[in-house]
Tab-separated table of C-alpha atoms in Angstrom:
chain	number	residue	atom	x	y	z
C	1	MET	CA	0.000	0.000	0.000
C	2	SER	CA	1.236	3.498	-0.742
C	3	ARG	CA	0.053	7.063	-0.704
C	4	ALA	CA	1.468	10.291	-2.071
C	5	ILE	CA	2.237	13.120	0.347
C	6	GLU	CA	3.674	16.625	0.283
C	7	ILE	CA	6.413	17.497	2.752
C	8	PRO	CA	7.051	21.179	3.570
C	9	ALA	CA	10.774	21.927	3.331
C	10	ALA	CA	13.022	24.960	3.462
C	11	ASP	CA	13.483	24.899	-0.316
C	12	GLY	CA	9.920	24.045	-1.368
C	13	SER	CA	7.485	21.147	-1.128
C	14	ILE	CA	8.897	17.622	-1.411
C	15	ASP	CA	6.624	15.241	-3.291
C	16	ALA	CA	7.029	11.845	-1.677
C	17	HIS	CA	5.401	8.467	-1.129
C	18	VAL	CA	4.729	6.433	2.000
C	19	PHE	CA	4.640	2.636	1.709
C	20	THR	CA	3.253	0.202	4.279
C	21	PRO	CA	2.385	-3.515	4.272
C	22	ASN	CA	-1.165	-4.376	3.264
C	23	SER	CA	-1.681	-5.856	6.728
C	24	ALA	CA	-0.425	-2.791	8.597
C	25	GLU	CA	-2.350	-1.996	11.779
C	26	GLY	CA	-0.941	1.068	13.455
C	27	PRO	CA	2.416	2.821	13.146
C	28	LEU	CA	5.569	0.997	12.061
C	29	PRO	CA	9.316	1.720	12.325
C	30	ALA	CA	10.344	4.294	9.733
C	31	VAL	CA	12.758	3.773	6.862
C	32	VAL	CA	13.795	6.555	4.478
C	33	LEU	CA	14.598	5.240	1.001
C	34	PHE	CA	16.467	7.512	-1.388
C	35	THR	CA	16.340	6.647	-5.098
C	36	ASP	CA	19.365	6.449	-7.356
C	37	ILE	CA	20.196	9.194	-9.862
C	38	GLY	CA	17.217	8.185	-12.011
C	39	GLY	CA	14.750	9.479	-9.431
C	40	LEU	CA	11.220	8.269	-8.743
C	41	ARG	CA	10.019	5.508	-11.061
C	42	SER	CA	8.232	2.175	-11.017
C	43	CYS	CA	11.178	-0.046	-10.098
C	44	TYR	CA	11.823	2.088	-7.016
C	45	HIS	CA	8.176	1.996	-6.016
C	46	GLU	CA	8.472	-1.785	-6.186
C	47	LYS	CA	11.683	-1.716	-4.152
C	48	ALA	CA	10.179	0.512	-1.464
C	49	GLN	CA	7.125	-1.721	-1.182
C	50	GLN	CA	9.319	-4.791	-0.793
C	51	VAL	CA	11.117	-3.128	2.110
C	52	ALA	CA	7.798	-2.070	3.647
C	53	ASP	CA	6.422	-5.599	3.423
C	54	ASN	CA	9.026	-6.660	5.979
C	55	GLY	CA	7.197	-4.587	8.569
C	56	TYR	CA	8.186	-0.953	8.012
C	57	ALA	CA	6.717	2.362	6.944
C	58	VAL	CA	8.934	3.534	4.083
C	59	LEU	CA	9.250	7.194	3.103
C	60	MET	CA	10.551	7.709	-0.452
C	61	PRO	CA	11.071	11.388	-1.364
C	62	ASN	CA	11.683	12.942	-4.739
C	63	VAL	CA	15.254	14.137	-4.266
C	64	TYR	CA	14.856	16.413	-7.314
C	65	TYR	CA	11.793	18.293	-6.053
C	66	ARG	CA	13.575	21.636	-6.494
C	67	SER	CA	13.631	21.061	-10.252
C	68	VAL	CA	10.850	18.652	-11.195
C	69	ARG	CA	7.949	16.745	-9.677
C	70	GLY	CA	7.147	13.062	-9.938
C	71	THR	CA	8.837	10.806	-12.436
C	72	VAL	CA	11.966	12.424	-13.789
C	73	VAL	CA	12.921	10.230	-16.744
C	74	PRO	CA	10.526	10.648	-19.720
C	75	GLU	CA	8.343	7.739	-20.780
C	76	GLY	CA	10.233	5.327	-23.007
C	77	LYS	CA	13.613	6.740	-22.021
C	78	SER	CA	16.304	5.477	-19.647
C	79	PHE	CA	18.224	7.456	-17.053
C	80	ARG	CA	21.331	6.179	-18.822
C	81	ASP	CA	20.407	7.673	-22.210
C	82	PRO	CA	22.916	10.320	-23.322
C	83	ASP	CA	20.148	12.875	-23.880
C	84	VAL	CA	18.784	12.319	-20.349
C	85	ARG	CA	21.922	12.067	-18.239
C	86	PRO	CA	22.961	15.747	-18.545
C	87	THR	CA	19.577	16.832	-17.180
C	88	LEU	CA	19.881	14.458	-14.242
C	89	PHE	CA	23.407	15.622	-13.489
C	90	GLY	CA	22.123	19.186	-13.540
C	91	TYR	CA	19.431	18.340	-11.005
C	92	ALA	CA	21.904	16.355	-8.883
C	93	GLY	CA	24.299	19.292	-8.845
C	94	GLN	CA	21.860	21.171	-6.632
C	95	LEU	CA	22.022	18.499	-3.949
C	96	THR	CA	24.899	19.966	-1.992
C	97	PRO	CA	25.597	18.780	1.557
C	98	GLU	CA	23.811	21.906	2.821
C	99	ALA	CA	20.748	21.190	0.680
C	100	GLN	CA	20.730	17.589	1.851
C	101	SER	CA	20.838	18.737	5.464
C	102	ARG	CA	17.770	20.919	4.986
C	103	ASP	CA	15.942	17.997	3.376
C	104	PHE	CA	16.921	15.590	6.169
C	105	ALA	CA	15.314	17.921	8.690
C	106	ALA	CA	12.104	18.061	6.652
C	107	LEU	CA	11.964	14.278	6.289
C	108	LEU	CA	12.430	13.718	10.011
C	109	LYS	CA	9.688	16.241	10.799
C	110	CYS	CA	7.396	14.364	8.394
C	111	ILE	CA	8.174	11.078	10.127
C	112	ASP	CA	7.351	12.660	13.484
C	113	GLU	CA	3.985	13.895	12.229
C	114	GLU	CA	2.569	11.261	9.848
C	115	PRO	CA	0.472	8.419	11.355
C	116	GLU	CA	2.206	5.542	9.565
C	117	PHE	CA	5.491	6.085	11.412
C	118	ALA	CA	6.212	4.810	14.900
C	119	ASP	CA	8.148	6.835	17.425
C	120	GLY	CA	11.788	5.972	17.853
C	121	LYS	CA	14.840	5.463	15.730
C	122	ILE	CA	14.782	5.053	11.971
C	123	GLY	CA	16.658	3.393	9.136
C	124	VAL	CA	17.865	5.028	5.917
C	125	VAL	CA	19.063	3.503	2.652
C	126	GLY	CA	20.455	5.029	-0.514
C	127	TYR	CA	21.509	3.846	-3.960
C	128	CYS	CA	24.146	5.160	-6.366
C	129	MET	CA	24.681	8.836	-5.499
C	130	THR	CA	22.345	8.623	-2.486
C	131	GLY	CA	24.407	6.013	-0.679
C	132	ALA	CA	26.307	9.085	0.476
C	133	PHE	CA	23.015	10.734	1.503
C	134	ALA	CA	22.217	7.815	3.814
C	135	LEU	CA	25.588	8.051	5.544
C	136	ARG	CA	25.409	11.827	5.843
C	137	MET	CA	21.922	11.653	7.360
C	138	ALA	CA	23.158	9.087	9.890
C	139	ALA	CA	26.100	11.329	10.722
C	140	GLU	CA	24.026	14.489	11.122
C	141	HIS	CA	21.271	12.809	13.143
C	142	PRO	CA	23.070	10.140	15.162
C	143	SER	CA	20.408	9.990	17.841
C	144	ARG	CA	17.690	9.228	15.277
C	145	VAL	CA	19.320	6.943	12.693
C	146	ALA	CA	19.866	3.408	13.968
C	147	ALA	CA	20.723	1.896	10.591
C	148	ALA	CA	22.181	3.289	7.372
C	149	ALA	CA	22.843	1.360	4.170
C	150	GLY	CA	24.209	2.139	0.734
C	151	PHE	CA	24.171	-0.065	-2.363
C	152	HIS	CA	26.276	0.393	-5.504
C	153	SER	CA	27.136	3.762	-3.994
C	154	ALA	CA	29.056	6.372	-5.979
C	155	ASN	CA	31.840	8.749	-4.976
C	156	LEU	CA	31.735	8.089	-1.257
C	157	ALA	CA	35.260	9.294	-0.535
C	158	PRO	CA	37.064	11.051	-3.409
C	159	ALA	CA	40.599	12.117	-2.582
C	160	GLY	CA	40.938	15.807	-1.821
C	161	ASP	CA	37.192	16.443	-1.530
C	162	PRO	CA	36.499	18.911	1.305
C	163	ASN	CA	32.926	17.560	1.496
C	164	SER	CA	34.045	13.942	1.753
C	165	LEU	CA	32.138	11.693	4.117
C	166	VAL	CA	35.399	10.739	5.819
C	167	TYR	CA	35.141	14.012	7.754
C	168	VAL	CA	31.649	13.369	9.137
C	169	VAL	CA	31.133	9.614	9.599
C	170	GLY	CA	32.810	9.707	13.002
C	171	SER	CA	29.568	10.913	14.582
C	172	ILE	CA	27.510	7.925	13.365
C	173	GLU	CA	26.035	5.922	16.243
C	174	GLY	CA	23.900	3.503	14.250
C	175	ARG	CA	24.901	0.426	12.275
C	176	VAL	CA	26.159	0.781	8.715
C	177	TYR	CA	26.063	-1.660	5.813
C	178	LEU	CA	27.679	-0.963	2.437
C	179	GLY	CA	27.118	-3.290	-0.511
C	180	HIS	CA	29.512	-2.364	-3.316
C	181	ALA	CA	29.451	-3.314	-6.981
C	182	ASP	CA	32.508	-5.231	-8.121
C	183	LYS	CA	34.929	-3.154	-10.217
C	184	ASP	CA	32.671	-0.096	-9.994
C	185	GLU	CA	34.269	2.824	-11.832
C	186	LEU	CA	32.165	5.187	-9.702
C	187	LEU	CA	33.591	3.776	-6.473
C	188	PRO	CA	37.166	2.536	-7.017
C	189	PRO	CA	39.005	0.485	-4.375
C	190	ASP	CA	40.900	3.479	-2.989
C	191	GLN	CA	37.625	5.203	-2.084
C	192	ILE	CA	36.264	2.058	-0.427
C	193	ALA	CA	39.458	1.733	1.598
C	194	ARG	CA	39.436	5.415	2.562
C	195	LEU	CA	35.875	5.287	3.867
C	196	ASP	CA	36.379	1.955	5.622
C	197	GLU	CA	39.407	3.394	7.401
C	198	ALA	CA	37.428	6.435	8.569
C	199	LEU	CA	34.572	4.249	9.840
C	200	ALA	CA	36.955	1.886	11.608
C	201	LYS	CA	38.944	4.681	13.241
C	202	ALA	CA	35.702	6.167	14.542
C	203	GLY	CA	34.556	2.851	15.993
C	204	VAL	CA	31.413	2.711	13.868
C	205	HIS	CA	29.703	-0.689	13.702
C	206	PHE	CA	29.913	-1.279	9.958
C	207	THR	CA	30.042	-3.988	7.320
C	208	THR	CA	31.434	-3.612	3.817
C	209	GLU	CA	30.649	-6.293	1.253
C	210	LEU	CA	31.758	-6.571	-2.362
C	211	TYR	CA	29.149	-8.067	-4.691
C	212	LYS	CA	31.506	-10.035	-6.891
C	213	GLY	CA	30.628	-9.871	-10.567
C	214	ALA	CA	27.895	-7.252	-10.048
C	215	ALA	CA	28.061	-3.947	-11.926
C	216	HIS	CA	27.067	-0.462	-10.801
C	217	GLY	CA	23.283	-0.236	-10.581
C	218	PHE	CA	22.784	-3.933	-9.882
C	219	THR	CA	19.531	-3.367	-7.936
C	220	ALA	CA	17.813	-1.239	-10.622
C	221	LYS	CA	15.495	-3.438	-12.662
C	222	ASP	CA	15.338	-0.915	-15.490
C	223	ALA	CA	19.122	-0.803	-15.926
C	224	PRO	CA	21.148	-3.055	-18.240
C	225	SER	CA	23.418	-3.777	-15.265
C	226	TYR	CA	20.554	-5.290	-13.245
C	227	ASP	CA	21.637	-8.505	-11.535
C	228	ALA	CA	18.776	-10.555	-10.068
C	229	ALA	CA	21.014	-12.573	-7.740
C	230	ALA	CA	22.795	-9.480	-6.433
C	231	ASP	CA	19.463	-7.673	-6.039
C	232	ALA	CA	18.072	-10.557	-3.988
C	233	LEU	CA	21.163	-10.510	-1.783
C	234	HIS	CA	20.785	-6.756	-1.310
C	235	HIS	CA	17.226	-7.214	-0.063
C	236	LYS	CA	18.382	-9.978	2.292
C	237	ARG	CA	21.200	-7.864	3.723
C	238	LEU	CA	18.978	-4.796	4.097
C	239	ALA	CA	16.258	-6.813	5.836
C	240	MET	CA	18.830	-8.231	8.261
C	241	LEU	CA	20.264	-4.805	9.051
C	242	LEU	CA	16.859	-3.249	9.689
C	243	GLU	CA	15.657	-6.183	11.780
C	244	GLU	CA	18.745	-6.093	13.995
C	245	ALA	CA	18.834	-2.289	14.363
C	246	LEU	CA	15.132	-1.418	14.555
């Protein structure tokens, strides 16, 4: 089950969706699910519902609400098409750490006010570019985020980046799971090692797993890199993390 909602935010109104199990009776632990660079679309609605069916209320916002509402990629097109990608990168360019922080505050306020969400700590998961969002939200709201996960994440710890997550993950109090695509050009081994070192030095409870043979975007059913076995493993790992943390 899902319903569309509008979330007041500092930079406008976030169009979002709330997903719950069909059998839901009363509020459930909250999970924020950030889409990949392709934005809201059917395969992510399916993914959010699958997470919800494990016993959660899932909030999936449109990360591009400042630029466009609803589905971002035109009908019949792919987010990987060369005539679509520049538009998406333009939208994504607005999602600075400061903009993300303002959105995190709005999402938490929504969770506190909407009836589907139980009181208490939450989980957050991101894909591709939003794997970094999940970690940053956990770092900025350590008392609220009990679990943070990222799958086929991109650019988590570029060398020389003043906004790198390595400078903020030390405040994370929740559990972290990172499922990386094998030989992912958007997250090379040096970045994985750099982030792992920062998490370890900070004493964060984290797990890093390499999905051998899986390419970037392995959970996106509308991508040519989709890998059914890796996607199934991602759902298993995410379910385990949320169950143990929430």
